[in-house]
Coordinates of C-alpha atoms and ligand atoms in Angstrom, one line a residue:
X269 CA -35.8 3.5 26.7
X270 CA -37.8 3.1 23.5
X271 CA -38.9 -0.8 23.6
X272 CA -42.2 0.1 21.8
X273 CA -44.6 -3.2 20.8
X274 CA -45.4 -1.7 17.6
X275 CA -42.0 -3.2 16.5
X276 CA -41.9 -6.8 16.2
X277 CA -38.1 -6.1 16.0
X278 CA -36.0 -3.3 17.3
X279 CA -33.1 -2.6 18.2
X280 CA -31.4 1.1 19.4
X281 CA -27.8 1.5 19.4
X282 CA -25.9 -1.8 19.3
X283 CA -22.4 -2.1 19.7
X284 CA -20.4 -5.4 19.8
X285 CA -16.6 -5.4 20.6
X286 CA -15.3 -9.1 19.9
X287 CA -11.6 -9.1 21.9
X288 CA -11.6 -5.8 22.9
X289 CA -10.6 -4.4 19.6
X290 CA -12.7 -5.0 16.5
X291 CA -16.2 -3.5 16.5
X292 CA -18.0 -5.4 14.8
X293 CA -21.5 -3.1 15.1
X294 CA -20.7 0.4 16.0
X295 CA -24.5 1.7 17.2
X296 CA -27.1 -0.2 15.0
X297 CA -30.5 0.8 15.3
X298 CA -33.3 -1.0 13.1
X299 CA -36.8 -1.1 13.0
X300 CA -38.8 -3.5 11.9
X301 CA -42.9 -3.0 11.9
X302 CA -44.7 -5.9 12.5
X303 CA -45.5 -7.9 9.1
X304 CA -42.7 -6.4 7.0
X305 CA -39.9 -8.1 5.4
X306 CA -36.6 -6.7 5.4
X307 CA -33.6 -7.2 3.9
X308 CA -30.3 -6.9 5.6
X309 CA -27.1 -6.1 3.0
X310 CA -23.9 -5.0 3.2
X311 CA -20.3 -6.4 2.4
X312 CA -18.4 -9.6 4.1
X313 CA -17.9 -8.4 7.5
X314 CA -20.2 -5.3 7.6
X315 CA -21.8 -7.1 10.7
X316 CA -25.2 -8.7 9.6
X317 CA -24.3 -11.7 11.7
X318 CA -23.2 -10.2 14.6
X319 CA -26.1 -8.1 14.3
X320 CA -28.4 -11.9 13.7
X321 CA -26.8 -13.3 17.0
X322 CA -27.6 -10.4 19.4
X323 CA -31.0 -10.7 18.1
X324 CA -31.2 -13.9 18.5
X325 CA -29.0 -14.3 21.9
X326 CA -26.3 -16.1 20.7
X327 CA -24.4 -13.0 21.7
X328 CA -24.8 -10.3 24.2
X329 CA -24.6 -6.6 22.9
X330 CA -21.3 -4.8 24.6
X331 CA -23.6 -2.0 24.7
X332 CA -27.3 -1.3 23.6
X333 CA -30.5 -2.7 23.1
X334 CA -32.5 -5.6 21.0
X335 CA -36.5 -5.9 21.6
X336 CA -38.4 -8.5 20.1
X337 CA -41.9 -7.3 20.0
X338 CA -40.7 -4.8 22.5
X339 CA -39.3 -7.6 24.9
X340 CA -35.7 -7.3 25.7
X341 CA -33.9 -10.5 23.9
X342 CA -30.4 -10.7 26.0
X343 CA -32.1 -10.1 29.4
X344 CA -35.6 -12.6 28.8
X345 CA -34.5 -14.2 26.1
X346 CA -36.5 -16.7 26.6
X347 CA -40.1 -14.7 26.6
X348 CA -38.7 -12.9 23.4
X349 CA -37.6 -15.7 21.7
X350 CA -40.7 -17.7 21.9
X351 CA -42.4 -16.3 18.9
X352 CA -38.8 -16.4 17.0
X353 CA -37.3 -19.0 14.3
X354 CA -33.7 -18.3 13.8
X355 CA -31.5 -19.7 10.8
X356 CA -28.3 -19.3 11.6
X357 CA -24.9 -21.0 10.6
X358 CA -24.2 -23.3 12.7
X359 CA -21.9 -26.5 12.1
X360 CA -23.3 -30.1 11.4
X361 CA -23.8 -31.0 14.3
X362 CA -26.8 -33.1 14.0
X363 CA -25.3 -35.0 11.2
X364 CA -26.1 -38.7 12.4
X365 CA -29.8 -37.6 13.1
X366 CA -32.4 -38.0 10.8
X367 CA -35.8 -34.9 10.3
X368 CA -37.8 -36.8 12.0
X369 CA -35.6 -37.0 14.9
X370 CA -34.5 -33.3 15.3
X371 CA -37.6 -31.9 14.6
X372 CA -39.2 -34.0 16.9
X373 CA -36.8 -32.7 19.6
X374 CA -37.4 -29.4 18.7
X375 CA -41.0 -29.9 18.7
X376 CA -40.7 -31.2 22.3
X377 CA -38.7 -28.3 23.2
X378 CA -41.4 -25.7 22.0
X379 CA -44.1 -27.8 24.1
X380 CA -45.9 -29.8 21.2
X381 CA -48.3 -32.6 21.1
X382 CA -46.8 -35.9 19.5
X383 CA -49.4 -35.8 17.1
X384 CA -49.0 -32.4 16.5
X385 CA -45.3 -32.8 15.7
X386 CA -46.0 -35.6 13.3
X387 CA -48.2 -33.7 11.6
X388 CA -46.0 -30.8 11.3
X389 CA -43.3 -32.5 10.3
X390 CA -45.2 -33.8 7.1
X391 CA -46.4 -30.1 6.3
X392 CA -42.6 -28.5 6.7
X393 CA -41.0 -31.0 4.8
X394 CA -43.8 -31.3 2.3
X395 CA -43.2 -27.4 1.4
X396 CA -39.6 -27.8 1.3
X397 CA -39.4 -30.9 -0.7
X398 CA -37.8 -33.0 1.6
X399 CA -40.4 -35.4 2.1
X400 CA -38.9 -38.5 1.1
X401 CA -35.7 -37.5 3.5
X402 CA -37.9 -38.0 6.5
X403 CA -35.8 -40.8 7.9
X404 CA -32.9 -40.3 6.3
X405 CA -29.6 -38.9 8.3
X406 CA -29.0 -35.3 7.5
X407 CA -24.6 -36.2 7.5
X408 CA -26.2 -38.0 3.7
X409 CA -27.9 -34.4 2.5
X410 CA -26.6 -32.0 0.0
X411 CA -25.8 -28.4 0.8
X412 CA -29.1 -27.1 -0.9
X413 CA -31.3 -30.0 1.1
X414 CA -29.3 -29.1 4.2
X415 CA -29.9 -25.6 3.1
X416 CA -33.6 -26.2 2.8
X417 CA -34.0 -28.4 6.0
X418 CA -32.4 -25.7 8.4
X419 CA -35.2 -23.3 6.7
X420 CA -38.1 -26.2 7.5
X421 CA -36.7 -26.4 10.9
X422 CA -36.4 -22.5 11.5
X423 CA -40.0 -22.1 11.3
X424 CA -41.4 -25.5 12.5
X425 CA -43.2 -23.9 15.5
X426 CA -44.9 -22.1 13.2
X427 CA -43.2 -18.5 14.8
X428 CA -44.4 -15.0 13.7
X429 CA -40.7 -13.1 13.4
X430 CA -38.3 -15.2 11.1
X431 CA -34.8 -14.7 11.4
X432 CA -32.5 -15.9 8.7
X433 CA -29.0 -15.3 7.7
X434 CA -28.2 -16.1 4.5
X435 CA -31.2 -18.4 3.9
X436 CA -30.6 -18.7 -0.1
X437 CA -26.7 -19.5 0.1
X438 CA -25.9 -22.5 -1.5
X439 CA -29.3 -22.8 -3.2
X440 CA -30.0 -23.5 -7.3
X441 CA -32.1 -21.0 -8.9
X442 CA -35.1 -23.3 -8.5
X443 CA -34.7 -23.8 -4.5
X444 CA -34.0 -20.1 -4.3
X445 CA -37.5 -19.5 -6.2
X446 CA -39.0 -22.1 -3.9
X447 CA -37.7 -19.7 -1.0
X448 CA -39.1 -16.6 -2.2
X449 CA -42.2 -18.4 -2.5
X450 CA -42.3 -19.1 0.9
X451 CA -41.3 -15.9 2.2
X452 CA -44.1 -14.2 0.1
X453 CA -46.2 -16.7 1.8
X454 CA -45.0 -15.7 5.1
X455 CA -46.2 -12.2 4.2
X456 CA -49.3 -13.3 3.2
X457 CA -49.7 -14.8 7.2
X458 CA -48.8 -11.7 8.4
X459 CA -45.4 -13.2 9.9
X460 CA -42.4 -10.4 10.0
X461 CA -39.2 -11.4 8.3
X462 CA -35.7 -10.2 8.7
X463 CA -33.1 -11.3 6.4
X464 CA -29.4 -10.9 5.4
X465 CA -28.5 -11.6 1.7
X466 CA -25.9 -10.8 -0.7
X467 CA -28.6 -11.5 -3.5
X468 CA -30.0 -8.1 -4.4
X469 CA -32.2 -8.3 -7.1
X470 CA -33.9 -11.4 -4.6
X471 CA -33.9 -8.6 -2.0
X472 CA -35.8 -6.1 -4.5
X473 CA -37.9 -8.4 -5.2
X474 CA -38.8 -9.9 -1.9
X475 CA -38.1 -7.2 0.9
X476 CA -40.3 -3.9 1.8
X477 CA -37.7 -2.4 3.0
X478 CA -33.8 -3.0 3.2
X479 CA -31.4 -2.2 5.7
X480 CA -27.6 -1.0 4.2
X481 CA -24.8 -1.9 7.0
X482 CA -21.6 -1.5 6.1
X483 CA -18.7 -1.2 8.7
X484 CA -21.0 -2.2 11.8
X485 CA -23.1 1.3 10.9
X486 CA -26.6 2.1 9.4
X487 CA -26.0 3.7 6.3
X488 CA -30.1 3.3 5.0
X489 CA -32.6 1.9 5.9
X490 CA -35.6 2.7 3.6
X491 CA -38.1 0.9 0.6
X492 CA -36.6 -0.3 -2.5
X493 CA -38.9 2.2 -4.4
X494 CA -37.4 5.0 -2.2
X495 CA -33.6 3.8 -2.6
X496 CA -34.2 3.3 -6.0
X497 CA -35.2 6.7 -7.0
X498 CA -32.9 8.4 -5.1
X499 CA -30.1 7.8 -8.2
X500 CA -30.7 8.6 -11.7
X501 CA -29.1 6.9 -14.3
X502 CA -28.8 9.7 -17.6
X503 CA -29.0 7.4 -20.4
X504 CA -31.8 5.8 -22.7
X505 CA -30.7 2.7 -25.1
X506 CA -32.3 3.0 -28.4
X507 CA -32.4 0.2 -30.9
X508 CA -33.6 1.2 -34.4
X509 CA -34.9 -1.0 -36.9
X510 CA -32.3 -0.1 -40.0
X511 CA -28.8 0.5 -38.6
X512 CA -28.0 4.3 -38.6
X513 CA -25.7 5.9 -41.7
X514 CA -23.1 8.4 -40.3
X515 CA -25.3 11.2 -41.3
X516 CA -28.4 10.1 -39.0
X517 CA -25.9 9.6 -35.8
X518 CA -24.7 13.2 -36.7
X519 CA -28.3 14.5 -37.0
X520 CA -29.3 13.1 -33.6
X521 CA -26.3 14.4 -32.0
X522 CA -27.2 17.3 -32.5
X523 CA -30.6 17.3 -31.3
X524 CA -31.0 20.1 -28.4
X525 CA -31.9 18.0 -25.4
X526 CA -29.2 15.1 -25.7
X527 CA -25.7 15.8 -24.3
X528 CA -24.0 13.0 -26.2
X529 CA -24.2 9.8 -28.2
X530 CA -22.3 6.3 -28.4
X531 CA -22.5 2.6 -30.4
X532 CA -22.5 0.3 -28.1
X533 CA -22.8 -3.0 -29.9
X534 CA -24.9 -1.9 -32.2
X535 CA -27.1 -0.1 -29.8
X536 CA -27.6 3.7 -29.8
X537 CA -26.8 5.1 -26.3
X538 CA -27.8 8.7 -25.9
X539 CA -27.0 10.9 -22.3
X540 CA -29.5 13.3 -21.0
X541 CA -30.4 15.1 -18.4
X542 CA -32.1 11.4 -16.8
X543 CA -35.8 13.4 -15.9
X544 CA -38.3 11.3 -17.4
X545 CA -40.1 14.5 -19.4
X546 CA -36.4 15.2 -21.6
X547 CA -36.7 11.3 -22.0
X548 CA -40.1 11.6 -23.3
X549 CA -39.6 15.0 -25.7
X550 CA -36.2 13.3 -27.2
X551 CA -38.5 10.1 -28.1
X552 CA -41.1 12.2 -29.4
X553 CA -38.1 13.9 -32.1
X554 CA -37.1 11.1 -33.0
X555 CA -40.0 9.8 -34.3
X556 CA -40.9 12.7 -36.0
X557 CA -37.8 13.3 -37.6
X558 CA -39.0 9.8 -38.9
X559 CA -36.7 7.2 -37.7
X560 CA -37.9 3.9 -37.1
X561 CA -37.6 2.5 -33.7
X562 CA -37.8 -1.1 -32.5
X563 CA -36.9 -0.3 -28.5
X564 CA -36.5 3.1 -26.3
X565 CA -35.2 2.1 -22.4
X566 CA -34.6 4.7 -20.2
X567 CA -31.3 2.7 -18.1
X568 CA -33.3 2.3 -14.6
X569 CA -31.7 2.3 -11.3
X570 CA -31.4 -1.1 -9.8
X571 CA -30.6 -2.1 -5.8
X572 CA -27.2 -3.2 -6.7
X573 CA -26.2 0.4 -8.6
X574 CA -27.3 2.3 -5.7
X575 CA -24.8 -0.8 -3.2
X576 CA -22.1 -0.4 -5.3
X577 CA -22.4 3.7 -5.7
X578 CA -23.3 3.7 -1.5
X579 CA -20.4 0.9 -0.2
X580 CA -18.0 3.1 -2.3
X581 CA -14.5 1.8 -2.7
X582 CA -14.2 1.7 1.4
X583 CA -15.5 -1.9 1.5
X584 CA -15.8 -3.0 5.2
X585 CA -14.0 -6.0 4.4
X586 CA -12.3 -7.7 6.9
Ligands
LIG1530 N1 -16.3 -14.6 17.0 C1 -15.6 -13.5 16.5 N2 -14.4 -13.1 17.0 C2 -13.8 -12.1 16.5 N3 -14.2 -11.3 15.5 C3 -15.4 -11.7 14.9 C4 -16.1 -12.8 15.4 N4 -17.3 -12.9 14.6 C5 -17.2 -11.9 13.7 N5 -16.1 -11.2 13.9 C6 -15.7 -10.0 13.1 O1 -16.8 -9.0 13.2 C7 -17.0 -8.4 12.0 C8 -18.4 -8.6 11.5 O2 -18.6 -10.0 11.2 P1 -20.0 -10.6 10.8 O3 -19.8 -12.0 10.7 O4 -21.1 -10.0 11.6 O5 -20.1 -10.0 9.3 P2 -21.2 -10.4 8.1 O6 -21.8 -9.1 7.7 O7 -22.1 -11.4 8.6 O8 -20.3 -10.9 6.9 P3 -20.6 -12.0 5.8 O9 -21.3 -11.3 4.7 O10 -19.2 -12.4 5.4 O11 -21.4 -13.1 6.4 C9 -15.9 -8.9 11.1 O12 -14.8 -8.0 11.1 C10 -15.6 -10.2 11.7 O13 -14.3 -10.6 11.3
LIG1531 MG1 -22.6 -13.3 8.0

């Protein structure tokens, strides 16, 4: 059995069977190297969470294996779990307790000094903006501080694999910056991150690599470079500075090397054969035929084309 220490997170053929008849992960293996962050995406019900609480022990696998930093998580979970902070829904169940308190506990739980704890406390909220909450009873919070103090508290021990479902959800724009902030920071330390998210141009922006589940089955899992440019999109938008006569539009039709033309409000769109060296020769005629151009944009591919073109119509919604 591969359980290789390379990987700060691995897992090799996961299956979970809830009641006998829906499988929720039907043979997930993932790699993670050590330091990376990866993004875990796929549609409602694909299995991300499932996937999150085998990882994480919540769960047991009905068959295969998870190894954090090659230690088996559902047999010593709590060896492998030590260097692990998990966010994970769970209900408020700490509602009447205040930061202080429950970070305090969790402090105690992971072996810390009193002193230690206080002064952690004042770093974790300090980055996550909750330090005037300190004393406050999280039952009072709204979803974005709650949102904010289950990240604080995921990584409190100061862990070097993070584990987050969904850590954005039910953040504003400005706490989800605040979040990829932090994540980039985590990078920066070396830490190894693996998250689900249905944010994808977060994911491209964050992640080194991202994992595609859909149906409880690795469909990719490669760099967003890689993923990217494995579509091509065959159009170029082309703004001019005069609008075009009916004349000019028929002249550029019929240039050689473009395979048709539309207006779209007001924009020229031309189709091509998408390689970037047509893209480049049809620029080049049109300026020497001398029209004047204010933009050229080659359409690129983006995460969420190659989702929607990958998850197909057979969404794994269930
Ligand atoms: N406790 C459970 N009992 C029975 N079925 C479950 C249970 N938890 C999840 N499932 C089912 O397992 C499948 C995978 O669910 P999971 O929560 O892992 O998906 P997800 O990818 O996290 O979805 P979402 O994007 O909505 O969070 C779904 O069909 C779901 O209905
Ligand atoms: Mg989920």
């Amino acid at each position: 059995m591969v359980n290789s220490k390379d990987y700060a997170i691995e897992t090799e053929g996961l299956v979970k069977m809830y009641n006998h008849d829906i499988k929720a992960l039907d043979g997930v293996s993932i790699k993670v190297p050590r330091g990376n962050i990866v993004g875990y995406v796929g549609p409602n019900g694909s299995g991300k969470t499932t996937t999150i609480k085998v990882l994480t022990n919540l769960i047991r696998p009905t068959a295969g294996k998870a190894y954090i930093n090659g230690i088996d998580a559902n047999k010593n979970p709590k060896e492998a779990l030590y260097s692990v902070g998990a966010l994970i829904e769970v209900p408020g169940i700490y509602d009447y307790l205040t930061p202080h308190e429950i970070l305090t506990y969790f402090g105690k739980v992971y072996g810390m000094k009193k002193s230690e704890i206080n002064d952690r406390i004042e770093e974790v909220l300090k980055m996550l903006k909750l330090s005037n909450w300190v004393n406050k009873k999280v039952g009072a919070f709204s979803t974005g501080m709650l949102r904010r103090f289950a990240i604080a508290n995921s990584f409190f021990h100061d862990p070097e694999i993070l584990i987050l479902d969904e850590p954005v959800i039910g953040l504003d724009p400005k706490g989800i910056k605040e979040v990829r902030d932090l994540l980039k920071l985590f990078q920066k330390q070396d830490k190894t991150t693996f998250l689900s998210s249905h944010l994808l141009n977060e994911v491209a922006d964050t992640c080194d690599s991202v994992v595609f589940i859909n149906d409880g089955k690795i469909l990719i899992h490669d760099t967003v470079e890689n993923i990217t440019n494995s579509m091509q999109k065959n159009t170029i938008d082309v703004k001019f500075l005069k609008s075009l006569t009916k004349d000019e539009i028929n002249r550029i039709k019929k240039f050689e090397l473009i395979d048709g033309l539309k207006v779209v409000n007001g924009i020229i769109q031309l189709d091509y054969d998408g390689s970037a060296q047509t893209s480049s020769k049809i620029l080049s005629q049109l300026i020497s035929s001398g029209f004047e151009i204010i933009s050229y944009s080659p359409e690129s591919v983006s995460l969420e084309d190659v989702y929607i073109s990958t998850m197909g119509d057979e969404r794994g919604v269930r």
